[in-house]
PDB file of C-alpha atoms and ligand atoms in Angstrom:
ATOM      1  CA  MET A1066     110.656 112.849 120.544  1.00  0.00           C
ATOM      2  CA  PRO A1067     113.198 114.281 122.928  1.00  0.00           C
ATOM      3  CA  LYS A1068     116.264 115.804 121.445  1.00  0.00           C
ATOM      4  CA  ALA A1069     119.345 113.622 121.666  1.00  0.00           C
ATOM      5  CA  PRO A1070     122.324 115.169 123.395  1.00  0.00           C
ATOM      6  CA  ALA A1071     125.185 116.000 121.062  1.00  0.00           C
ATOM      7  CA  GLY A1072     127.741 113.298 120.443  1.00  0.00           C
ATOM      8  CA  THR A1073     125.914 110.112 121.357  1.00  0.00           C
ATOM      9  CA  LEU A1074     127.560 106.891 120.244  1.00  0.00           C
ATOM     10  CA  TYR A1075     124.509 105.687 118.377  1.00  0.00           C
ATOM     11  CA  ARG A1076     122.893 108.633 116.656  1.00  0.00           C
ATOM     12  CA  GLY A1077     124.152 109.356 113.171  1.00  0.00           C
ATOM     13  CA  ARG A1078     126.749 106.612 113.261  1.00  0.00           C
ATOM     14  CA  GLU A1079     127.118 103.147 111.719  1.00  0.00           C
ATOM     15  CA  GLY A1080     124.508 101.579 114.004  1.00  0.00           C
ATOM     16  CA  MET A1081     121.855 104.115 113.082  1.00  0.00           C
ATOM     17  CA  TRP A1082     122.460 104.196 109.340  1.00  0.00           C
ATOM     18  CA  SER A1083     122.512 100.410 109.027  1.00  0.00           C
ATOM     19  CA  TRP A1084     119.192 100.325 110.920  1.00  0.00           C
ATOM     20  CA  VAL A1085     117.704 102.967 108.588  1.00  0.00           C
ATOM     21  CA  ALA A1086     118.874 101.052 105.526  1.00  0.00           C
ATOM     22  CA  HIS A1087     117.602  97.746 106.939  1.00  0.00           C
ATOM     23  CA  ARG A1088     114.170  99.248 107.503  1.00  0.00           C
ATOM     24  CA  ILE A1089     113.926 100.941 104.098  1.00  0.00           C
ATOM     25  CA  THR A1090     115.086  97.855 102.200  1.00  0.00           C
ATOM     26  CA  GLY A1091     112.730  95.604 104.211  1.00  0.00           C
ATOM     27  CA  VAL A1092     109.690  97.739 103.421  1.00  0.00           C
ATOM     28  CA  LEU A1093     110.692  98.062  99.759  1.00  0.00           C
ATOM     29  CA  VAL A1094     111.112  94.315  99.332  1.00  0.00           C
ATOM     30  CA  PHE A1095     107.789  93.696 101.092  1.00  0.00           C
ATOM     31  CA  PHE A1096     105.948  95.922  98.598  1.00  0.00           C
ATOM     32  CA  PHE A1097     107.703  94.250  95.705  1.00  0.00           C
ATOM     33  CA  LEU A1098     106.677  90.825  97.042  1.00  0.00           C
ATOM     34  CA  PHE A1099     103.034  91.922  96.849  1.00  0.00           C
ATOM     35  CA  ALA A1100     103.364  92.862  93.170  1.00  0.00           C
ATOM     36  CA  HIS A1101     105.449  89.788  92.416  1.00  0.00           C
ATOM     37  CA  VAL A1102     102.894  87.310  93.799  1.00  0.00           C
ATOM     38  CA  LEU A1103     100.220  89.018  91.687  1.00  0.00           C
ATOM     39  CA  ASP A1104     102.269  88.881  88.477  1.00  0.00           C
ATOM     40  CA  THR A1105     103.262  85.251  89.078  1.00  0.00           C
ATOM     41  CA  ALA A1106      99.603  84.377  89.701  1.00  0.00           C
ATOM     42  CA  LEU A1107      99.045  85.008  85.984  1.00  0.00           C
ATOM     43  CA  VAL A1108     100.461  81.499  85.325  1.00  0.00           C
ATOM     44  CA  ARG A1109      96.995  80.374  86.490  1.00  0.00           C
ATOM     45  CA  VAL A1110      95.290  82.629  83.961  1.00  0.00           C
ATOM     46  CA  SER A1111      97.034  81.786  80.688  1.00  0.00           C
ATOM     47  CA  PRO A1112     100.560  81.226  79.350  1.00  0.00           C
ATOM     48  CA  SER A1113     100.304  84.316  77.152  1.00  0.00           C
ATOM     49  CA  SER A1114      99.253  86.705  79.940  1.00  0.00           C
ATOM     50  CA  TYR A1115     102.115  85.415  82.101  1.00  0.00           C
ATOM     51  CA  ASN A1116     104.624  85.752  79.254  1.00  0.00           C
ATOM     52  CA  GLU A1117     103.401  89.260  78.572  1.00  0.00           C
ATOM     53  CA  VAL A1118     103.957  90.460  82.116  1.00  0.00           C
ATOM     54  CA  ILE A1119     107.364  88.754  82.315  1.00  0.00           C
ATOM     55  CA  GLU A1120     108.350  90.671  79.178  1.00  0.00           C
ATOM     56  CA  VAL A1121     108.123  93.794  81.348  1.00  0.00           C
ATOM     57  CA  TYR A1122     110.925  92.437  83.562  1.00  0.00           C
ATOM     58  CA  LYS A1123     113.080  91.960  80.474  1.00  0.00           C
ATOM     59  CA  SER A1124     112.751  95.568  79.283  1.00  0.00           C
ATOM     60  CA  PRO A1125     115.846  97.740  79.882  1.00  0.00           C
ATOM     61  CA  ILE A1126     114.410 100.138  82.464  1.00  0.00           C
ATOM     62  CA  VAL A1127     112.707  97.489  84.578  1.00  0.00           C
ATOM     63  CA  ASN A1128     115.853  95.378  84.248  1.00  0.00           C
ATOM     64  CA  LEU A1129     117.810  98.233  85.808  1.00  0.00           C
ATOM     65  CA  LEU A1130     115.216  98.601  88.585  1.00  0.00           C
ATOM     66  CA  GLU A1131     115.537  94.875  89.163  1.00  0.00           C
ATOM     67  CA  VAL A1132     119.246  95.311  89.841  1.00  0.00           C
ATOM     68  CA  GLY A1133     118.239  97.871  92.481  1.00  0.00           C
ATOM     69  CA  LEU A1134     115.844  95.353  94.000  1.00  0.00           C
ATOM     70  CA  VAL A1135     118.543  92.674  94.109  1.00  0.00           C
ATOM     71  CA  ALA A1136     120.833  95.219  95.806  1.00  0.00           C
ATOM     72  CA  ALA A1137     118.132  95.987  98.396  1.00  0.00           C
ATOM     73  CA  VAL A1138     117.525  92.299  99.131  1.00  0.00           C
ATOM     74  CA  LEU A1139     121.259  91.578  99.327  1.00  0.00           C
ATOM     75  CA  PHE A1140     121.863  94.411 101.785  1.00  0.00           C
ATOM     76  CA  HIS A1141     118.878  93.394 103.933  1.00  0.00           C
ATOM     77  CA  ALA A1142     119.939  89.737 103.903  1.00  0.00           C
ATOM     78  CA  LEU A1143     123.572  90.418 104.866  1.00  0.00           C
ATOM     79  CA  ASN A1144     122.618  92.992 107.483  1.00  0.00           C
ATOM     80  CA  GLY A1145     119.985  90.592 108.859  1.00  0.00           C
ATOM     81  CA  ILE A1146     122.762  88.065 109.493  1.00  0.00           C
ATOM     82  CA  ARG A1147     124.730  90.847 111.213  1.00  0.00           C
ATOM     83  CA  ILE A1148     121.715  91.617 113.441  1.00  0.00           C
ATOM     84  CA  ILE A1149     121.405  87.932 114.341  1.00  0.00           C
ATOM     85  CA  LEU A1150     125.124  87.815 115.207  1.00  0.00           C
ATOM     86  CA  ILE A1151     124.807  90.947 117.357  1.00  0.00           C
ATOM     87  CA  ASP A1152     121.940  89.278 119.230  1.00  0.00           C
ATOM     88  CA  PHE A1153     123.334  85.782 119.705  1.00  0.00           C
ATOM     89  CA  TRP A1154     127.122  85.909 119.452  1.00  0.00           C
ATOM     90  CA  GLU A1155     128.642  87.022 122.740  1.00  0.00           C
ATOM     91  CA  SER A1156     131.133  89.382 121.069  1.00  0.00           C
ATOM     92  CA  GLY A1157     128.558  90.514 118.498  1.00  0.00           C
ATOM     93  CA  PRO A1158     127.798  93.933 120.026  1.00  0.00           C
ATOM     94  CA  LYS A1159     131.512  94.630 120.428  1.00  0.00           C
ATOM     95  CA  TYR A1160     132.235  93.993 116.754  1.00  0.00           C
ATOM     96  CA  GLN A1161     129.035  95.401 115.255  1.00  0.00           C
ATOM     97  CA  LYS A1162     130.917  98.146 113.449  1.00  0.00           C
ATOM     98  CA  GLN A1163     133.558  95.826 112.036  1.00  0.00           C
ATOM     99  CA  MET A1164     130.818  93.423 110.946  1.00  0.00           C
ATOM    100  CA  LEU A1165     129.121  96.263 109.084  1.00  0.00           C
ATOM    101  CA  TYR A1166     132.296  96.996 107.124  1.00  0.00           C
ATOM    102  CA  ILE A1167     132.779  93.300 106.311  1.00  0.00           C
ATOM    103  CA  GLU A1168     129.140  93.238 105.249  1.00  0.00           C
ATOM    104  CA  LEU A1169     129.624  96.222 102.912  1.00  0.00           C
ATOM    105  CA  VAL A1170     132.658  94.592 101.296  1.00  0.00           C
ATOM    106  CA  LEU A1171     130.677  91.368 100.776  1.00  0.00           C
ATOM    107  CA  PHE A1172     127.806  93.435  99.408  1.00  0.00           C
ATOM    108  CA  VAL A1173     129.985  94.967  96.690  1.00  0.00           C
ATOM    109  CA  VAL A1174     131.862  91.745  95.918  1.00  0.00           C
ATOM    110  CA  LEU A1175     128.609  89.828  95.436  1.00  0.00           C
ATOM    111  CA  LEU A1176     126.567  92.555  93.781  1.00  0.00           C
ATOM    112  CA  VAL A1177     129.023  93.565  91.053  1.00  0.00           C
ATOM    113  CA  PRO A1178     129.210  90.196  89.244  1.00  0.00           C
ATOM    114  CA  ALA A1179     125.456  89.642  89.687  1.00  0.00           C
ATOM    115  CA  ALA A1180     124.646  93.094  88.263  1.00  0.00           C
ATOM    116  CA  TYR A1181     127.069  92.476  85.391  1.00  0.00           C
ATOM    117  CA  ARG A1182     125.273  89.263  84.447  1.00  0.00           C
ATOM    118  CA  MET A1183     121.846  90.813  84.856  1.00  0.00           C
ATOM    119  CA  LEU A1184     122.638  93.816  82.658  1.00  0.00           C
ATOM    120  CA  GLN A1185     124.604  91.952  79.966  1.00  0.00           C
ATOM    121  CA  HIS A1186     121.641  91.244  77.736  1.00  0.00           C
ATOM    122  CA  THR A1187     120.190  94.735  78.117  1.00  0.00           C
ATOM    123  CA  ALA A1188     123.550  96.346  77.318  1.00  0.00           C
ATOM    124  CA  GLU A1189     123.926  94.197  74.223  1.00  0.00           C
ATOM    125  CA  THR A1190     120.483  95.044  72.868  1.00  0.00           C
ATOM    126  CA  LEU A1191     120.914  98.754  73.597  1.00  0.00           C
ATOM    127  CA  PHE A1192     124.472  99.265  72.426  1.00  0.00           C
ATOM    128  CA  GLY A1193     124.977  96.295  70.120  1.00  0.00           C
ATOM    129  CA  ASN A1194     127.297  93.382  70.613  1.00  0.00           C
ATOM    130  CA  ALA A1195     130.869  94.700  70.538  1.00  0.00           C
ATOM    131  CA  THR A1196     132.416  91.399  69.470  1.00  0.00           C
TER     132      THR A1196
ATOM    133  CA  MET B 940     106.345 109.461 123.244  1.00  0.00           C
ATOM    134  CA  ALA B 941     103.132 111.264 123.921  1.00  0.00           C
ATOM    135  CA  THR B 942     100.990 108.145 124.275  1.00  0.00           C
ATOM    136  CA  THR B 943     102.046 107.295 127.838  1.00  0.00           C
ATOM    137  CA  ALA B 944     101.637 110.758 129.371  1.00  0.00           C
ATOM    138  CA  ALA B 945      98.280 111.445 130.980  1.00  0.00           C
ATOM    139  CA  PRO B 946      96.334 114.312 129.452  1.00  0.00           C
ATOM    140  CA  ALA B 947      96.752 117.470 131.531  1.00  0.00           C
ATOM    141  CA  ASP B 948      93.044 117.844 132.250  1.00  0.00           C
ATOM    142  CA  ARG B 949      92.833 114.477 133.993  1.00  0.00           C
ATOM    143  CA  GLY B 950      95.461 115.182 136.583  1.00  0.00           C
ATOM    144  CA  ALA B 951      98.700 113.350 137.195  1.00  0.00           C
ATOM    145  CA  PRO B 952      98.951 109.666 136.263  1.00  0.00           C
ATOM    146  CA  GLU B 953      98.756 107.203 139.101  1.00  0.00           C
ATOM    147  CA  LEU B 954     102.165 105.919 140.006  1.00  0.00           C
ATOM    148  CA  ALA B 955     102.808 102.703 141.895  1.00  0.00           C
ATOM    149  CA  ALA B 956     104.914 102.923 145.031  1.00  0.00           C
ATOM    150  CA  PRO B 957     108.611 102.539 144.285  1.00  0.00           C
ATOM    151  CA  ARG B 958     109.848  98.935 144.076  1.00  0.00           C
ATOM    152  CA  SER B 959     106.363  97.467 143.991  1.00  0.00           C
ATOM    153  CA  PRO B 960     106.252  94.233 141.950  1.00  0.00           C
ATOM    154  CA  ARG B 961     105.726  94.714 138.256  1.00  0.00           C
ATOM    155  CA  ARG B 962     102.170  94.177 137.135  1.00  0.00           C
ATOM    156  CA  ARG B 963     101.854  92.362 133.830  1.00  0.00           C
ATOM    157  CA  THR B 964      98.094  92.534 133.618  1.00  0.00           C
ATOM    158  CA  LYS B 965      95.627  95.319 134.108  1.00  0.00           C
ATOM    159  CA  PRO B 966      94.296  95.328 137.672  1.00  0.00           C
ATOM    160  CA  GLY B 967      91.075  93.378 137.865  1.00  0.00           C
ATOM    161  CA  THR B 968      91.606  91.309 134.721  1.00  0.00           C
ATOM    162  CA  ALA B 969      92.714  87.714 134.933  1.00  0.00           C
ATOM    163  CA  LYS B 970      94.206  87.598 131.446  1.00  0.00           C
ATOM    164  CA  ALA B 971      97.536  85.827 131.455  1.00  0.00           C
ATOM    165  CA  ARG B 972     100.505  87.738 130.094  1.00  0.00           C
ATOM    166  CA  SER B 973     101.384  86.875 126.555  1.00  0.00           C
ATOM    167  CA  ASN B 974     104.807  86.264 125.105  1.00  0.00           C
ATOM    168  CA  PHE B 975     103.725  87.320 121.644  1.00  0.00           C
ATOM    169  CA  GLU B 976     106.405  89.955 121.151  1.00  0.00           C
ATOM    170  CA  LEU B 977     109.141  87.560 122.243  1.00  0.00           C
ATOM    171  CA  HIS B 978     107.922  84.914 119.816  1.00  0.00           C
ATOM    172  CA  ALA B 979     107.706  87.486 117.031  1.00  0.00           C
ATOM    173  CA  TRP B 980     111.287  88.514 117.770  1.00  0.00           C
ATOM    174  CA  VAL B 981     112.520  84.912 117.616  1.00  0.00           C
ATOM    175  CA  PHE B 982     110.505  84.279 114.460  1.00  0.00           C
ATOM    176  CA  MET B 983     112.135  87.248 112.694  1.00  0.00           C
ATOM    177  CA  ARG B 984     115.567  85.719 113.322  1.00  0.00           C
ATOM    178  CA  ILE B 985     114.724  82.113 112.404  1.00  0.00           C
ATOM    179  CA  SER B 986     112.791  83.104 109.282  1.00  0.00           C
ATOM    180  CA  GLY B 987     115.552  85.577 108.351  1.00  0.00           C
ATOM    181  CA  LEU B 988     118.162  82.834 108.497  1.00  0.00           C
ATOM    182  CA  LEU B 989     116.082  80.524 106.274  1.00  0.00           C
ATOM    183  CA  LEU B 990     115.160  83.336 103.889  1.00  0.00           C
ATOM    184  CA  PHE B 991     118.844  84.132 103.471  1.00  0.00           C
ATOM    185  CA  PHE B 992     119.272  80.891 101.516  1.00  0.00           C
ATOM    186  CA  LEU B 993     115.808  80.680  99.971  1.00  0.00           C
ATOM    187  CA  VAL B 994     115.626  84.265  98.684  1.00  0.00           C
ATOM    188  CA  LEU B 995     119.238  84.712  97.604  1.00  0.00           C
ATOM    189  CA  GLY B 996     119.105  81.281  95.913  1.00  0.00           C
ATOM    190  CA  HIS B 997     115.890  82.316  94.150  1.00  0.00           C
ATOM    191  CA  LEU B 998     117.417  85.575  92.930  1.00  0.00           C
ATOM    192  CA  VAL B 999     120.565  83.867  91.622  1.00  0.00           C
ATOM    193  CA  ILE B1000     118.601  81.161  89.800  1.00  0.00           C
ATOM    194  CA  MET B1001     115.996  83.488  88.280  1.00  0.00           C
ATOM    195  CA  ASN B1002     118.118  86.545  87.493  1.00  0.00           C
ATOM    196  CA  VAL B1003     121.781  85.597  87.224  1.00  0.00           C
ATOM    197  CA  LEU B1004     122.391  82.017  86.067  1.00  0.00           C
ATOM    198  CA  ASP B1005     122.049  80.789  82.544  1.00  0.00           C
ATOM    199  CA  GLY B1006     120.583  83.835  80.804  1.00  0.00           C
ATOM    200  CA  GLY B1007     118.739  85.196  83.836  1.00  0.00           C
ATOM    201  CA  VAL B1008     115.259  86.659  83.482  1.00  0.00           C
ATOM    202  CA  GLN B1009     115.545  86.644  79.679  1.00  0.00           C
ATOM    203  CA  ARG B1010     114.871  82.884  79.669  1.00  0.00           C
ATOM    204  CA  VAL B1011     111.881  83.016  82.027  1.00  0.00           C
ATOM    205  CA  ASN B1012     108.448  82.309  80.555  1.00  0.00           C
ATOM    206  CA  PHE B1013     105.476  80.006  81.117  1.00  0.00           C
ATOM    207  CA  GLY B1014     107.397  76.970  79.859  1.00  0.00           C
ATOM    208  CA  PHE B1015     110.264  77.707  82.229  1.00  0.00           C
ATOM    209  CA  VAL B1016     107.891  77.866  85.201  1.00  0.00           C
ATOM    210  CA  ALA B1017     106.190  74.642  84.085  1.00  0.00           C
ATOM    211  CA  GLY B1018     109.585  72.926  83.931  1.00  0.00           C
ATOM    212  CA  ARG B1019     110.557  74.054  87.414  1.00  0.00           C
ATOM    213  CA  TRP B1020     107.224  73.326  89.045  1.00  0.00           C
ATOM    214  CA  ALA B1021     107.217  69.805  87.602  1.00  0.00           C
ATOM    215  CA  SER B1022     109.521  69.078  90.533  1.00  0.00           C
ATOM    216  CA  PRO B1023     108.103  68.905  94.075  1.00  0.00           C
ATOM    217  CA  PHE B1024     111.449  70.234  95.298  1.00  0.00           C
ATOM    218  CA  TRP B1025     111.001  73.649  93.646  1.00  0.00           C
ATOM    219  CA  ARG B1026     107.306  73.835  94.488  1.00  0.00           C
ATOM    220  CA  THR B1027     108.181  73.227  98.139  1.00  0.00           C
ATOM    221  CA  TRP B1028     111.018  75.774  97.975  1.00  0.00           C
ATOM    222  CA  ASP B1029     108.702  78.398  96.524  1.00  0.00           C
ATOM    223  CA  LEU B1030     105.888  77.658  98.974  1.00  0.00           C
ATOM    224  CA  VAL B1031     108.123  77.826 102.056  1.00  0.00           C
ATOM    225  CA  MET B1032     109.770  80.986 100.730  1.00  0.00           C
ATOM    226  CA  LEU B1033     106.381  82.604 100.051  1.00  0.00           C
ATOM    227  CA  LEU B1034     105.004  81.847 103.514  1.00  0.00           C
ATOM    228  CA  LEU B1035     108.140  82.835 105.425  1.00  0.00           C
ATOM    229  CA  ALA B1036     108.737  86.028 103.416  1.00  0.00           C
ATOM    230  CA  GLU B1037     105.138  87.175 103.703  1.00  0.00           C
ATOM    231  CA  LEU B1038     104.964  86.518 107.464  1.00  0.00           C
ATOM    232  CA  HIS B1039     108.417  88.003 108.082  1.00  0.00           C
ATOM    233  CA  GLY B1040     107.574  91.078 106.020  1.00  0.00           C
ATOM    234  CA  THR B1041     104.138  91.466 107.613  1.00  0.00           C
ATOM    235  CA  ASN B1042     105.586  91.303 111.102  1.00  0.00           C
ATOM    236  CA  GLY B1043     108.294  93.759 110.060  1.00  0.00           C
ATOM    237  CA  LEU B1044     105.691  96.191 108.766  1.00  0.00           C
ATOM    238  CA  ARG B1045     103.684  95.777 111.962  1.00  0.00           C
ATOM    239  CA  THR B1046     106.745  97.057 113.829  1.00  0.00           C
ATOM    240  CA  VAL B1047     107.125  99.955 111.420  1.00  0.00           C
ATOM    241  CA  ILE B1048     103.440 100.909 111.807  1.00  0.00           C
ATOM    242  CA  ASN B1049     103.711 100.734 115.602  1.00  0.00           C
ATOM    243  CA  ASP B1050     106.737 103.023 115.422  1.00  0.00           C
ATOM    244  CA  TYR B1051     105.336 105.767 113.213  1.00  0.00           C
ATOM    245  CA  ALA B1052     101.535 105.777 113.451  1.00  0.00           C
ATOM    246  CA  GLU B1053     100.885 107.594 116.698  1.00  0.00           C
ATOM    247  CA  ARG B1054      97.079 107.688 116.743  1.00  0.00           C
ATOM    248  CA  ALA B1055      95.449 104.444 117.896  1.00  0.00           C
ATOM    249  CA  GLN B1056      92.886 104.669 115.092  1.00  0.00           C
ATOM    250  CA  THR B1057      95.514 105.106 112.409  1.00  0.00           C
ATOM    251  CA  ARG B1058      97.504 102.190 113.789  1.00  0.00           C
ATOM    252  CA  PHE B1059      94.432 100.002 113.851  1.00  0.00           C
ATOM    253  CA  TRP B1060      93.385 100.675 110.275  1.00  0.00           C
ATOM    254  CA  LEU B1061      96.887 100.438 108.840  1.00  0.00           C
ATOM    255  CA  LYS B1062      97.260  97.038 110.508  1.00  0.00           C
ATOM    256  CA  MET B1063      93.887  95.883 109.199  1.00  0.00           C
ATOM    257  CA  LEU B1064      95.025  96.855 105.714  1.00  0.00           C
ATOM    258  CA  LEU B1065      98.327  95.048 106.282  1.00  0.00           C
ATOM    259  CA  TYR B1066      96.723  91.822 107.535  1.00  0.00           C
ATOM    260  CA  THR B1067      94.148  91.846 104.743  1.00  0.00           C
ATOM    261  CA  SER B1068      96.864  92.155 102.114  1.00  0.00           C
ATOM    262  CA  ALA B1069      98.947  89.445 103.812  1.00  0.00           C
ATOM    263  CA  PHE B1070      95.974  87.099 103.845  1.00  0.00           C
ATOM    264  CA  LEU B1071      95.347  87.746 100.139  1.00  0.00           C
ATOM    265  CA  VAL B1072      98.991  87.230  99.163  1.00  0.00           C
ATOM    266  CA  VAL B1073      99.360  84.002 101.177  1.00  0.00           C
ATOM    267  CA  THR B1074      96.051  82.579  99.891  1.00  0.00           C
ATOM    268  CA  LEU B1075      96.599  83.521  96.261  1.00  0.00           C
ATOM    269  CA  GLY B1076     100.239  82.415  96.201  1.00  0.00           C
ATOM    270  CA  THR B1077      99.539  79.072  97.885  1.00  0.00           C
ATOM    271  CA  LEU B1078      96.613  78.398  95.579  1.00  0.00           C
ATOM    272  CA  VAL B1079      98.721  79.139  92.494  1.00  0.00           C
ATOM    273  CA  ILE B1080     101.511  76.775  93.586  1.00  0.00           C
ATOM    274  CA  PHE B1081      99.085  73.944  94.435  1.00  0.00           C
ATOM    275  CA  THR B1082      96.792  74.252  91.421  1.00  0.00           C
ATOM    276  CA  PHE B1083      99.347  75.045  88.728  1.00  0.00           C
ATOM    277  CA  ASP B1084      98.432  73.389  85.422  1.00  0.00           C
ATOM    278  CA  PRO B1085     101.276  72.982  82.886  1.00  0.00           C
ATOM    279  CA  ASP B1086      98.816  72.112  80.108  1.00  0.00           C
ATOM    280  CA  LEU B1087      96.783  75.301  80.475  1.00  0.00           C
TER     281      LEU B1087
HETATM  282  C1  LIG C 698     116.906  87.410 102.849  1.00  0.00           C
HETATM  283  C2  LIG C 698     117.065  87.175 104.129  1.00  0.00           C
HETATM  284  C3  LIG C 698     116.518  88.061 105.232  1.00  0.00           C
HETATM  285  C4  LIG C 698     117.135  88.213 106.434  1.00  0.00           C
HETATM  286  C5  LIG C 698     118.450  87.556 106.892  1.00  0.00           C
HETATM  287  C6  LIG C 698     116.320  89.131 107.210  1.00  0.00           C
HETATM  288  C7  LIG C 698     116.582  89.485 108.525  1.00  0.00           C
HETATM  289  C8  LIG C 698     115.818  90.344 109.270  1.00  0.00           C
HETATM  290  C9  LIG C 698     115.925  90.519 110.699  1.00  0.00           C
HETATM  291  C10 LIG C 698     116.904  89.780 111.608  1.00  0.00           C
HETATM  292  C11 LIG C 698     115.011  91.444 111.066  1.00  0.00           C
HETATM  293  C12 LIG C 698     114.681  91.882 112.471  1.00  0.00           C
HETATM  294  C13 LIG C 698     115.145  93.218 112.839  1.00  0.00           C
HETATM  295  C14 LIG C 698     114.758  93.535 114.274  1.00  0.00           C
HETATM  296  O1  LIG C 698     114.000  92.783 114.912  1.00  0.00           O
HETATM  297  O2  LIG C 698     115.246  94.549 114.754  1.00  0.00           O
HETATM  298  C15 LIG C 698     114.322  91.875 109.861  1.00  0.00           C
HETATM  299  C16 LIG C 698     113.369  92.873 109.797  1.00  0.00           C
HETATM  300  C17 LIG C 698     112.578  93.125 108.689  1.00  0.00           C
HETATM  301  N1  LIG C 698     112.581  92.416 107.503  1.00  0.00           N
HETATM  302 FE1  LIG C 698     113.904  90.986 107.004  1.00  0.00          FE
HETATM  303  N2  LIG C 698     115.239  89.533 106.468  1.00  0.00           N
HETATM  304  C18 LIG C 698     115.306  88.889 105.249  1.00  0.00           C
HETATM  305  C19 LIG C 698     114.378  88.986 104.228  1.00  0.00           C
HETATM  306  C20 LIG C 698     113.292  89.848 104.209  1.00  0.00           C
HETATM  307  C21 LIG C 698     112.288  89.900 103.164  1.00  0.00           C
HETATM  308  C22 LIG C 698     112.232  88.996 101.929  1.00  0.00           C
HETATM  309  C23 LIG C 698     111.427  90.914 103.506  1.00  0.00           C
HETATM  310  C24 LIG C 698     110.178  91.403 102.786  1.00  0.00           C
HETATM  311  C25 LIG C 698     109.193  90.624 102.453  1.00  0.00           C
HETATM  312  C26 LIG C 698     111.873  91.472 104.759  1.00  0.00           C
HETATM  313  C27 LIG C 698     111.273  92.520 105.425  1.00  0.00           C
HETATM  314  C28 LIG C 698     111.613  92.971 106.676  1.00  0.00           C
HETATM  315  C29 LIG C 698     110.998  94.089 107.353  1.00  0.00           C
HETATM  316  C30 LIG C 698     109.879  94.975 106.788  1.00  0.00           C
HETATM  317  C31 LIG C 698     111.609  94.186 108.609  1.00  0.00           C
HETATM  318  C32 LIG C 698     111.314  95.207 109.720  1.00  0.00           C
HETATM  319  C33 LIG C 698     112.350  96.283 109.706  1.00  0.00           C
HETATM  320  C34 LIG C 698     112.346  97.161 110.944  1.00  0.00           C
HETATM  321  O3  LIG C 698     111.667  96.842 111.937  1.00  0.00           O
HETATM  322  O4  LIG C 698     113.042  98.167 110.910  1.00  0.00           O
HETATM  323  N3  LIG C 698     113.004  90.794 105.163  1.00  0.00           N
HETATM  324  N4  LIG C 698     114.821  91.171 108.784  1.00  0.00           N
END
């Protein structure tokens, strides 16, 4: 690959990092989907084998990883909408940077309550119910 | 990228005269030009828009609402899949996500695997896994038996 001249508008700025994150989250979610279809397929084997594998999702460490997965999907989904707006909305390219910052605010605002709910049970079993 | 440059030992690549009309097919072949990449591009955007609701809805229902994953077990799945609405939701989500993801990975492979052989085999692996996931997932949704 040729070396980019110093100080391009694209390299190392919002546009590049959002593309990197979109790609990484997309690939990650794709690999998870593979595992997830296999584990769900156990409902065709027997109720107990399905319940056993779902227990894994309920364990504290996997529960935490699951929050990471939800974060990856949420970023990819919001940024995908931004990509679609850049492509089809006439002012999309002009506001791509602003849209990224709106996206990041939405990401935090939506992820925090979801993560709180997802981790509630795990926190209670690990640290005991404070009430 | 290195793939378009002619190897040094074969001399310079043949260049068309400036401004000559763009050739879409290889000289001598009658194969019509395909719009595959355009359709793939459009598909990524349409499926992405639908997946936005299907996948985020799925995550909220399964992980956030009403006790989240802690309440999920065989009985929970049986209750949901008693309704054609949720079976359809899950089937459409499965097909769109797997095709969207497969096409996305095809792009990633094309970007990073520089040798033609490597690209070919990685894509064969990708398409084989996609076929397995689509077949297995569809079969499970259609043949689910709550009384198992
Ligand atoms: C939830 C809603 C989703 C939206 C709105 C969305 C949107 C998009 C869009 C618009 C693109 C095209 C990027 C381009 O052509 O430059 C894309 C790429 C991609 N998506 Fe999604 N997507 C979603 C869900 C998913 C899911 C569930 C997966 C995994 C199964 C996935 C995996 C990928 C991959 C691997 C790419 C290729 C990334 C790249 O070329 O850098 N996406 N997504």
